[in-house]
């Protein structure tokens, strides 16, 4: 399927999703939000995939929301009724925020890891996007900015919830209150990114190398690790341990464990079966 705001390809168990509107700073337009869930559903249902790389084209990774598309939502709701009902306008904006939050949370809920590569600016909604990834990497020209405070609002689709789980809370508050830019070296120092590369090309090459390593592992083991880490992050240690034990009791991949041990004894690369395909129950089977 062809997309306007993205380019998507897959090869050898690795999906590669590219923000493809570099000439427009990869802004999050209405079309961006229309296409993103369709692509992520496609990714989630592809049983052959083991990992997803997320990068972009152009000078900047993402300049955030396209405000000319979203800046009049409240006014539009008011014009439809011709009544200045603040409660109904507020309810409309609440639903929009929830829908956008859910779209980005889909990245976090994928059963495969997501590796984000950032060059240039990662601003506002772009930061919301990459904080939903499993890991982030940057070229040395990258910078990160919680832009919302600079335009008179609080960030509302993920950064304020996820970023404190990645970097120290005091640093999050500093960035969120001031709206300043965090350069790549500071992002590395605080743990927001795993590695800084000299160029975007080097970064993409490094991402592909890491993705190939992850893709060589048992997909069920990787999925289980991601699910357990995400659950444990949001719960107490005791609850995380309980979830971990339940997961192992239900989905311990004994066949994959045997293959890993056998391949090691035989001095060969292991061969793990793909996950089961997720059926689309939303599609009618009627002919």
PDB file of C-alpha atoms in Angstrom:
ATOM      1  CA  UNK A   1       0.000   0.000   0.000  1.00  0.00           C
ATOM      2  CA  UNK A   2       1.232   3.486  -0.865  1.00  0.00           C
ATOM      3  CA  UNK A   3       1.165   6.304   1.681  1.00  0.00           C
ATOM      4  CA  UNK A   4       1.588  10.055   1.427  1.00  0.00           C
ATOM      5  CA  UNK A   5       3.125  10.942   4.794  1.00  0.00           C
ATOM      6  CA  UNK A   6       5.130   7.727   5.193  1.00  0.00           C
ATOM      7  CA  UNK A   7       7.163   5.169   3.326  1.00  0.00           C
ATOM      8  CA  UNK A   8       7.007   1.626   4.667  1.00  0.00           C
ATOM      9  CA  UNK A   9       9.123  -1.371   3.665  1.00  0.00           C
ATOM     10  CA  UNK A  10      10.072  -4.678   5.267  1.00  0.00           C
ATOM     11  CA  UNK A  11      12.869  -7.167   4.696  1.00  0.00           C
ATOM     12  CA  UNK A  12      14.299 -10.115   6.647  1.00  0.00           C
ATOM     13  CA  UNK A  13      11.981  -9.600   9.603  1.00  0.00           C
ATOM     14  CA  UNK A  14      12.723  -5.873   9.904  1.00  0.00           C
ATOM     15  CA  UNK A  15      10.093  -3.252   9.132  1.00  0.00           C
ATOM     16  CA  UNK A  16      11.225   0.280   8.280  1.00  0.00           C
ATOM     17  CA  UNK A  17       8.752   3.139   8.705  1.00  0.00           C
ATOM     18  CA  UNK A  18       9.946   6.489   7.342  1.00  0.00           C
ATOM     19  CA  UNK A  19       8.326   9.879   7.859  1.00  0.00           C
ATOM     20  CA  UNK A  20       8.390  10.937   4.233  1.00  0.00           C
ATOM     21  CA  UNK A  21       7.507  14.644   4.125  1.00  0.00           C
ATOM     22  CA  UNK A  22      10.932  16.103   4.809  1.00  0.00           C
ATOM     23  CA  UNK A  23      10.224  19.119   2.623  1.00  0.00           C
ATOM     24  CA  UNK A  24       7.432  20.026   5.070  1.00  0.00           C
ATOM     25  CA  UNK A  25       9.528  19.205   8.170  1.00  0.00           C
ATOM     26  CA  UNK A  26       7.523  15.976   8.622  1.00  0.00           C
ATOM     27  CA  UNK A  27       4.760  17.861  10.395  1.00  0.00           C
ATOM     28  CA  UNK A  28       1.942  15.823  11.900  1.00  0.00           C
ATOM     29  CA  UNK A  29      -0.846  16.723   9.494  1.00  0.00           C
ATOM     30  CA  UNK A  30      -4.359  15.305   9.415  1.00  0.00           C
ATOM     31  CA  UNK A  31      -3.126  12.868   6.764  1.00  0.00           C
ATOM     32  CA  UNK A  32      -0.259  11.792   9.045  1.00  0.00           C
ATOM     33  CA  UNK A  33      -2.771  10.831  11.724  1.00  0.00           C
ATOM     34  CA  UNK A  34      -5.012   9.113   9.168  1.00  0.00           C
ATOM     35  CA  UNK A  35      -2.210   6.922   7.836  1.00  0.00           C
ATOM     36  CA  UNK A  36      -0.282   6.110  11.038  1.00  0.00           C
ATOM     37  CA  UNK A  37      -2.816   3.705  12.624  1.00  0.00           C
ATOM     38  CA  UNK A  38      -3.310   1.928   9.299  1.00  0.00           C
ATOM     39  CA  UNK A  39       0.419   1.278   9.006  1.00  0.00           C
ATOM     40  CA  UNK A  40       0.799   0.187  12.624  1.00  0.00           C
ATOM     41  CA  UNK A  41      -2.113  -2.231  12.249  1.00  0.00           C
ATOM     42  CA  UNK A  42      -0.375  -3.653   9.184  1.00  0.00           C
ATOM     43  CA  UNK A  43       2.858  -3.993  11.154  1.00  0.00           C
ATOM     44  CA  UNK A  44       1.145  -5.630  14.121  1.00  0.00           C
ATOM     45  CA  UNK A  45      -0.562  -8.241  11.948  1.00  0.00           C
ATOM     46  CA  UNK A  46       2.576  -9.187  10.014  1.00  0.00           C
ATOM     47  CA  UNK A  47       3.772 -12.359  11.739  1.00  0.00           C
ATOM     48  CA  UNK A  48       7.102 -12.278   9.896  1.00  0.00           C
ATOM     49  CA  UNK A  49       8.253  -9.030  11.517  1.00  0.00           C
ATOM     50  CA  UNK A  50      10.658  -9.104  14.462  1.00  0.00           C
ATOM     51  CA  UNK A  51      11.493  -5.381  14.881  1.00  0.00           C
ATOM     52  CA  UNK A  52      10.459  -1.960  13.520  1.00  0.00           C
ATOM     53  CA  UNK A  53      12.812   0.916  12.659  1.00  0.00           C
ATOM     54  CA  UNK A  54      11.344   4.444  12.718  1.00  0.00           C
ATOM     55  CA  UNK A  55      13.242   7.222  10.913  1.00  0.00           C
ATOM     56  CA  UNK A  56      12.494  10.235   8.739  1.00  0.00           C
ATOM     57  CA  UNK A  57      13.658  12.173   5.700  1.00  0.00           C
ATOM     58  CA  UNK A  58      14.904  15.735   5.422  1.00  0.00           C
ATOM     59  CA  UNK A  59      16.755  18.065   7.767  1.00  0.00           C
ATOM     60  CA  UNK A  60      14.487  17.503  10.775  1.00  0.00           C
ATOM     61  CA  UNK A  61      12.950  14.349  12.206  1.00  0.00           C
ATOM     62  CA  UNK A  62       9.585  15.966  12.993  1.00  0.00           C
ATOM     63  CA  UNK A  63       8.465  19.550  13.659  1.00  0.00           C
ATOM     64  CA  UNK A  64       5.403  18.388  15.602  1.00  0.00           C
ATOM     65  CA  UNK A  65       1.753  19.189  15.026  1.00  0.00           C
ATOM     66  CA  UNK A  66       0.669  21.037  11.904  1.00  0.00           C
ATOM     67  CA  UNK A  67      -1.160  23.782  13.775  1.00  0.00           C
ATOM     68  CA  UNK A  68      -3.090  24.991  10.748  1.00  0.00           C
ATOM     69  CA  UNK A  69      -4.934  21.653  10.827  1.00  0.00           C
ATOM     70  CA  UNK A  70      -5.467  21.448  14.571  1.00  0.00           C
ATOM     71  CA  UNK A  71      -5.529  25.041  15.766  1.00  0.00           C
ATOM     72  CA  UNK A  72      -9.235  25.626  15.025  1.00  0.00           C
ATOM     73  CA  UNK A  73     -10.783  22.449  16.428  1.00  0.00           C
ATOM     74  CA  UNK A  74     -12.564  24.221  19.263  1.00  0.00           C
ATOM     75  CA  UNK A  75     -13.772  27.041  17.021  1.00  0.00           C
ATOM     76  CA  UNK A  76     -15.102  24.548  14.471  1.00  0.00           C
ATOM     77  CA  UNK A  77     -17.122  22.775  17.163  1.00  0.00           C
ATOM     78  CA  UNK A  78     -18.578  26.097  18.255  1.00  0.00           C
ATOM     79  CA  UNK A  79     -19.501  27.139  14.708  1.00  0.00           C
ATOM     80  CA  UNK A  80     -21.424  23.910  14.099  1.00  0.00           C
ATOM     81  CA  UNK A  81     -23.872  24.659  16.883  1.00  0.00           C
ATOM     82  CA  UNK A  82     -23.596  28.447  16.669  1.00  0.00           C
ATOM     83  CA  UNK A  83     -23.678  28.406  20.479  1.00  0.00           C
ATOM     84  CA  UNK A  84     -20.599  29.287  22.592  1.00  0.00           C
ATOM     85  CA  UNK A  85     -20.901  26.116  24.705  1.00  0.00           C
ATOM     86  CA  UNK A  86     -17.523  25.692  26.388  1.00  0.00           C
ATOM     87  CA  UNK A  87     -18.439  22.297  27.852  1.00  0.00           C
ATOM     88  CA  UNK A  88     -19.181  20.761  24.450  1.00  0.00           C
ATOM     89  CA  UNK A  89     -16.107  22.332  22.905  1.00  0.00           C
ATOM     90  CA  UNK A  90     -14.039  20.927  25.772  1.00  0.00           C
ATOM     91  CA  UNK A  91     -15.541  17.459  25.326  1.00  0.00           C
ATOM     92  CA  UNK A  92     -14.676  17.601  21.631  1.00  0.00           C
ATOM     93  CA  UNK A  93     -11.065  18.540  22.351  1.00  0.00           C
ATOM     94  CA  UNK A  94     -10.849  15.801  25.005  1.00  0.00           C
ATOM     95  CA  UNK A  95     -11.864  13.173  22.446  1.00  0.00           C
ATOM     96  CA  UNK A  96      -9.329  14.462  19.927  1.00  0.00           C
ATOM     97  CA  UNK A  97      -6.533  14.298  22.515  1.00  0.00           C
ATOM     98  CA  UNK A  98      -7.538  10.766  23.542  1.00  0.00           C
ATOM     99  CA  UNK A  99      -7.618   9.585  19.939  1.00  0.00           C
ATOM    100  CA  UNK A 100      -4.138  10.958  19.233  1.00  0.00           C
ATOM    101  CA  UNK A 101      -2.824   9.475  22.496  1.00  0.00           C
ATOM    102  CA  UNK A 102      -4.181   6.057  21.528  1.00  0.00           C
ATOM    103  CA  UNK A 103      -2.519   6.231  18.104  1.00  0.00           C
ATOM    104  CA  UNK A 104       0.910   6.840  19.634  1.00  0.00           C
ATOM    105  CA  UNK A 105       0.315   4.223  22.337  1.00  0.00           C
ATOM    106  CA  UNK A 106      -0.075   1.707  19.517  1.00  0.00           C
ATOM    107  CA  UNK A 107       3.704   1.923  19.013  1.00  0.00           C
ATOM    108  CA  UNK A 108       4.232   0.938  22.632  1.00  0.00           C
ATOM    109  CA  UNK A 109       1.738  -1.920  22.332  1.00  0.00           C
ATOM    110  CA  UNK A 110       3.264  -3.507  19.224  1.00  0.00           C
ATOM    111  CA  UNK A 111       4.552  -6.995  19.979  1.00  0.00           C
ATOM    112  CA  UNK A 112       7.898  -6.084  18.380  1.00  0.00           C
ATOM    113  CA  UNK A 113      10.500  -3.538  19.563  1.00  0.00           C
ATOM    114  CA  UNK A 114      10.527  -0.094  17.930  1.00  0.00           C
ATOM    115  CA  UNK A 115      13.892   1.618  17.325  1.00  0.00           C
ATOM    116  CA  UNK A 116      13.631   5.349  16.578  1.00  0.00           C
ATOM    117  CA  UNK A 117      16.391   7.272  14.801  1.00  0.00           C
ATOM    118  CA  UNK A 118      16.312  11.064  15.115  1.00  0.00           C
ATOM    119  CA  UNK A 119      18.153  13.701  13.086  1.00  0.00           C
ATOM    120  CA  UNK A 120      17.691  17.449  13.401  1.00  0.00           C
ATOM    121  CA  UNK A 121      14.710  18.688  15.350  1.00  0.00           C
ATOM    122  CA  UNK A 122      12.397  16.397  17.302  1.00  0.00           C
ATOM    123  CA  UNK A 123       9.839  18.932  18.413  1.00  0.00           C
ATOM    124  CA  UNK A 124       6.512  18.809  20.253  1.00  0.00           C
ATOM    125  CA  UNK A 125       4.483  15.920  18.874  1.00  0.00           C
ATOM    126  CA  UNK A 126       7.673  14.420  17.434  1.00  0.00           C
ATOM    127  CA  UNK A 127       8.910  13.916  20.986  1.00  0.00           C
ATOM    128  CA  UNK A 128       5.550  12.386  21.931  1.00  0.00           C
ATOM    129  CA  UNK A 129       6.113   9.953  19.061  1.00  0.00           C
ATOM    130  CA  UNK A 130       9.638   8.807  19.906  1.00  0.00           C
ATOM    131  CA  UNK A 131       9.002   8.445  23.644  1.00  0.00           C
ATOM    132  CA  UNK A 132       6.572   5.656  22.686  1.00  0.00           C
ATOM    133  CA  UNK A 133       9.443   3.755  21.016  1.00  0.00           C
ATOM    134  CA  UNK A 134      11.510   1.148  22.859  1.00  0.00           C
ATOM    135  CA  UNK A 135      14.840   2.832  22.143  1.00  0.00           C
ATOM    136  CA  UNK A 136      16.002   6.079  20.606  1.00  0.00           C
ATOM    137  CA  UNK A 137      19.179   6.935  18.698  1.00  0.00           C
ATOM    138  CA  UNK A 138      20.325  10.271  17.297  1.00  0.00           C
ATOM    139  CA  UNK A 139      22.695  11.931  14.876  1.00  0.00           C
ATOM    140  CA  UNK A 140      24.898  14.610  16.426  1.00  0.00           C
ATOM    141  CA  UNK A 141      22.778  17.448  14.968  1.00  0.00           C
ATOM    142  CA  UNK A 142      19.613  16.233  16.725  1.00  0.00           C
ATOM    143  CA  UNK A 143      17.806  18.218  19.377  1.00  0.00           C
ATOM    144  CA  UNK A 144      14.654  17.636  21.408  1.00  0.00           C
ATOM    145  CA  UNK A 145      12.101  20.222  22.485  1.00  0.00           C
ATOM    146  CA  UNK A 146       8.870  20.118  24.493  1.00  0.00           C
ATOM    147  CA  UNK A 147       7.481  22.854  22.278  1.00  0.00           C
ATOM    148  CA  UNK A 148       3.975  23.043  23.698  1.00  0.00           C
ATOM    149  CA  UNK A 149       4.831  25.464  26.514  1.00  0.00           C
ATOM    150  CA  UNK A 150       6.209  27.860  23.880  1.00  0.00           C
ATOM    151  CA  UNK A 151       2.786  28.047  22.214  1.00  0.00           C
ATOM    152  CA  UNK A 152       0.810  28.456  25.412  1.00  0.00           C
ATOM    153  CA  UNK A 153      -0.281  24.913  26.279  1.00  0.00           C
ATOM    154  CA  UNK A 154       0.779  21.800  28.168  1.00  0.00           C
ATOM    155  CA  UNK A 155       1.984  18.795  26.168  1.00  0.00           C
ATOM    156  CA  UNK A 156      -0.926  16.373  26.057  1.00  0.00           C
ATOM    157  CA  UNK A 157      -0.299  13.249  23.971  1.00  0.00           C
ATOM    158  CA  UNK A 158       2.429  11.345  25.792  1.00  0.00           C
ATOM    159  CA  UNK A 159       5.643  13.224  26.548  1.00  0.00           C
ATOM    160  CA  UNK A 160       4.731  14.241  30.101  1.00  0.00           C
ATOM    161  CA  UNK A 161       3.776  10.644  30.934  1.00  0.00           C
ATOM    162  CA  UNK A 162       6.576   8.711  29.204  1.00  0.00           C
ATOM    163  CA  UNK A 163       9.601  10.992  29.384  1.00  0.00           C
ATOM    164  CA  UNK A 164       9.831  10.860  33.232  1.00  0.00           C
ATOM    165  CA  UNK A 165      10.148   7.058  32.890  1.00  0.00           C
ATOM    166  CA  UNK A 166      13.211   7.554  30.680  1.00  0.00           C
ATOM    167  CA  UNK A 167      15.138  10.542  32.081  1.00  0.00           C
ATOM    168  CA  UNK A 168      15.242  12.181  35.549  1.00  0.00           C
ATOM    169  CA  UNK A 169      12.027  13.974  36.487  1.00  0.00           C
ATOM    170  CA  UNK A 170      13.855  17.189  37.327  1.00  0.00           C
ATOM    171  CA  UNK A 171      15.222  17.311  33.785  1.00  0.00           C
ATOM    172  CA  UNK A 172      11.745  16.682  32.375  1.00  0.00           C
ATOM    173  CA  UNK A 173      10.335  19.568  34.402  1.00  0.00           C
ATOM    174  CA  UNK A 174      13.122  21.853  33.229  1.00  0.00           C
ATOM    175  CA  UNK A 175      12.452  21.031  29.580  1.00  0.00           C
ATOM    176  CA  UNK A 176       8.671  21.201  29.974  1.00  0.00           C
ATOM    177  CA  UNK A 177       8.667  24.524  31.854  1.00  0.00           C
ATOM    178  CA  UNK A 178      11.252  26.320  29.693  1.00  0.00           C
ATOM    179  CA  UNK A 179      10.656  24.829  26.244  1.00  0.00           C
ATOM    180  CA  UNK A 180      14.413  24.876  25.605  1.00  0.00           C
ATOM    181  CA  UNK A 181      16.185  22.591  23.184  1.00  0.00           C
ATOM    182  CA  UNK A 182      18.069  19.562  24.494  1.00  0.00           C
ATOM    183  CA  UNK A 183      21.014  18.763  22.170  1.00  0.00           C
ATOM    184  CA  UNK A 184      22.037  15.237  21.247  1.00  0.00           C
ATOM    185  CA  UNK A 185      24.973  15.042  23.664  1.00  0.00           C
ATOM    186  CA  UNK A 186      22.744  16.012  26.595  1.00  0.00           C
ATOM    187  CA  UNK A 187      20.097  13.531  25.436  1.00  0.00           C
ATOM    188  CA  UNK A 188      22.769  10.818  25.518  1.00  0.00           C
ATOM    189  CA  UNK A 189      23.963  11.898  28.960  1.00  0.00           C
ATOM    190  CA  UNK A 190      20.438  11.803  30.423  1.00  0.00           C
ATOM    191  CA  UNK A 191      19.555   8.458  28.806  1.00  0.00           C
ATOM    192  CA  UNK A 192      16.973   9.699  26.306  1.00  0.00           C
ATOM    193  CA  UNK A 193      19.028   8.227  23.462  1.00  0.00           C
ATOM    194  CA  UNK A 194      21.227   5.135  23.503  1.00  0.00           C
ATOM    195  CA  UNK A 195      23.878   6.386  21.091  1.00  0.00           C
ATOM    196  CA  UNK A 196      24.799   9.469  19.052  1.00  0.00           C
ATOM    197  CA  UNK A 197      26.113   9.016  15.502  1.00  0.00           C
ATOM    198  CA  UNK A 198      28.136  11.379  13.322  1.00  0.00           C
ATOM    199  CA  UNK A 199      25.505  11.479  10.590  1.00  0.00           C
ATOM    200  CA  UNK A 200      22.006  10.360   9.743  1.00  0.00           C
ATOM    201  CA  UNK A 201      23.415   7.788   7.332  1.00  0.00           C
ATOM    202  CA  UNK A 202      25.617   6.280  10.050  1.00  0.00           C
ATOM    203  CA  UNK A 203      22.640   6.233  12.407  1.00  0.00           C
ATOM    204  CA  UNK A 204      20.374   4.384   9.983  1.00  0.00           C
ATOM    205  CA  UNK A 205      23.155   1.880   9.307  1.00  0.00           C
ATOM    206  CA  UNK A 206      23.606   1.351  13.052  1.00  0.00           C
ATOM    207  CA  UNK A 207      19.867   0.889  13.540  1.00  0.00           C
ATOM    208  CA  UNK A 208      19.779  -1.761  10.836  1.00  0.00           C
ATOM    209  CA  UNK A 209      22.649  -3.618  12.487  1.00  0.00           C
ATOM    210  CA  UNK A 210      20.903  -3.640  15.861  1.00  0.00           C
ATOM    211  CA  UNK A 211      17.591  -4.588  14.258  1.00  0.00           C
ATOM    212  CA  UNK A 212      19.252  -7.573  12.571  1.00  0.00           C
ATOM    213  CA  UNK A 213      20.557  -8.789  15.943  1.00  0.00           C
ATOM    214  CA  UNK A 214      17.114  -8.475  17.546  1.00  0.00           C
ATOM    215  CA  UNK A 215      15.485 -10.170  14.548  1.00  0.00           C
ATOM    216  CA  UNK A 216      17.782 -13.183  15.039  1.00  0.00           C
ATOM    217  CA  UNK A 217      16.355 -13.870  18.511  1.00  0.00           C
ATOM    218  CA  UNK A 218      13.229 -15.814  19.430  1.00  0.00           C
ATOM    219  CA  UNK A 219      10.297 -13.505  18.556  1.00  0.00           C
ATOM    220  CA  UNK A 220       8.259 -14.869  21.443  1.00  0.00           C
ATOM    221  CA  UNK A 221      11.115 -14.260  23.886  1.00  0.00           C
ATOM    222  CA  UNK A 222      11.513 -10.682  22.635  1.00  0.00           C
ATOM    223  CA  UNK A 223       7.765 -10.040  22.789  1.00  0.00           C
ATOM    224  CA  UNK A 224       7.606 -11.456  26.304  1.00  0.00           C
ATOM    225  CA  UNK A 225      10.528  -9.291  27.389  1.00  0.00           C
ATOM    226  CA  UNK A 226       8.870  -6.153  25.983  1.00  0.00           C
ATOM    227  CA  UNK A 227       5.505  -6.961  27.552  1.00  0.00           C
ATOM    228  CA  UNK A 228       7.047  -7.688  30.961  1.00  0.00           C
ATOM    229  CA  UNK A 229       9.226  -4.565  30.914  1.00  0.00           C
ATOM    230  CA  UNK A 230       6.266  -2.356  29.985  1.00  0.00           C
ATOM    231  CA  UNK A 231       4.022  -3.880  32.642  1.00  0.00           C
ATOM    232  CA  UNK A 232       6.704  -3.684  35.331  1.00  0.00           C
ATOM    233  CA  UNK A 233       7.402  -0.036  34.504  1.00  0.00           C
ATOM    234  CA  UNK A 234       3.784   0.863  35.269  1.00  0.00           C
ATOM    235  CA  UNK A 235       3.328  -1.325  38.380  1.00  0.00           C
ATOM    236  CA  UNK A 236       4.995  -2.220  41.670  1.00  0.00           C
ATOM    237  CA  UNK A 237       7.877  -4.683  41.833  1.00  0.00           C
ATOM    238  CA  UNK A 238       5.590  -7.292  43.417  1.00  0.00           C
ATOM    239  CA  UNK A 239       2.995  -6.879  40.668  1.00  0.00           C
ATOM    240  CA  UNK A 240       5.702  -7.034  38.012  1.00  0.00           C
ATOM    241  CA  UNK A 241       7.103 -10.257  39.446  1.00  0.00           C
ATOM    242  CA  UNK A 242       3.628 -11.793  39.536  1.00  0.00           C
ATOM    243  CA  UNK A 243       3.023 -10.834  35.903  1.00  0.00           C
ATOM    244  CA  UNK A 244       6.434 -12.220  34.943  1.00  0.00           C
ATOM    245  CA  UNK A 245       5.671 -15.551  36.612  1.00  0.00           C
ATOM    246  CA  UNK A 246       2.254 -15.768  34.956  1.00  0.00           C
ATOM    247  CA  UNK A 247       3.792 -15.003  31.561  1.00  0.00           C
ATOM    248  CA  UNK A 248       6.419 -17.712  31.974  1.00  0.00           C
ATOM    249  CA  UNK A 249       3.802 -20.185  33.139  1.00  0.00           C
ATOM    250  CA  UNK A 250       1.633 -19.504  30.104  1.00  0.00           C
ATOM    251  CA  UNK A 251       4.112 -18.768  27.308  1.00  0.00           C
ATOM    252  CA  UNK A 252       7.544 -20.165  28.134  1.00  0.00           C
ATOM    253  CA  UNK A 253       8.871 -20.916  24.603  1.00  0.00           C
ATOM    254  CA  UNK A 254      10.278 -24.400  25.214  1.00  0.00           C
ATOM    255  CA  UNK A 255      10.700 -25.120  21.493  1.00  0.00           C
ATOM    256  CA  UNK A 256      12.704 -21.915  21.039  1.00  0.00           C
ATOM    257  CA  UNK A 257      14.811 -22.677  24.098  1.00  0.00           C
ATOM    258  CA  UNK A 258      15.631 -26.106  22.690  1.00  0.00           C
ATOM    259  CA  UNK A 259      16.538 -24.583  19.303  1.00  0.00           C
ATOM    260  CA  UNK A 260      18.791 -22.003  20.965  1.00  0.00           C
ATOM    261  CA  UNK A 261      20.686 -24.694  22.884  1.00  0.00           C
ATOM    262  CA  UNK A 262      20.908 -27.063  19.910  1.00  0.00           C
ATOM    263  CA  UNK A 263      22.164 -24.380  17.525  1.00  0.00           C
ATOM    264  CA  UNK A 264      24.809 -23.369  20.050  1.00  0.00           C
ATOM    265  CA  UNK A 265      25.997 -26.978  20.339  1.00  0.00           C
ATOM    266  CA  UNK A 266      26.035 -27.343  16.543  1.00  0.00           C
ATOM    267  CA  UNK A 267      27.829 -24.007  16.007  1.00  0.00           C
ATOM    268  CA  UNK A 268      25.110 -22.596  13.735  1.00  0.00           C
ATOM    269  CA  UNK A 269      22.646 -19.735  13.762  1.00  0.00           C
ATOM    270  CA  UNK A 270      19.309 -20.603  15.395  1.00  0.00           C
ATOM    271  CA  UNK A 271      16.140 -20.691  13.312  1.00  0.00           C
ATOM    272  CA  UNK A 272      13.022 -19.582  15.154  1.00  0.00           C
ATOM    273  CA  UNK A 273       9.487 -19.846  13.854  1.00  0.00           C
ATOM    274  CA  UNK A 274       7.496 -16.681  13.218  1.00  0.00           C
ATOM    275  CA  UNK A 275       4.728 -15.612  15.559  1.00  0.00           C
ATOM    276  CA  UNK A 276       1.144 -16.521  14.710  1.00  0.00           C
ATOM    277  CA  UNK A 277      -0.619 -14.098  12.393  1.00  0.00           C
ATOM    278  CA  UNK A 278      -3.215 -11.875  14.061  1.00  0.00           C
ATOM    279  CA  UNK A 279      -6.530 -12.202  12.254  1.00  0.00           C
ATOM    280  CA  UNK A 280      -8.446  -9.065  11.398  1.00  0.00           C
ATOM    281  CA  UNK A 281     -11.805  -9.740  12.998  1.00  0.00           C
ATOM    282  CA  UNK A 282     -13.000  -6.323  11.877  1.00  0.00           C
ATOM    283  CA  UNK A 283     -13.211  -7.523   8.282  1.00  0.00           C
ATOM    284  CA  UNK A 284     -16.322  -9.315   7.130  1.00  0.00           C
ATOM    285  CA  UNK A 285     -15.905 -12.870   5.856  1.00  0.00           C
ATOM    286  CA  UNK A 286     -19.116 -12.640   3.848  1.00  0.00           C
ATOM    287  CA  UNK A 287     -18.684 -12.908   0.108  1.00  0.00           C
TER     288      UNK A 287
END
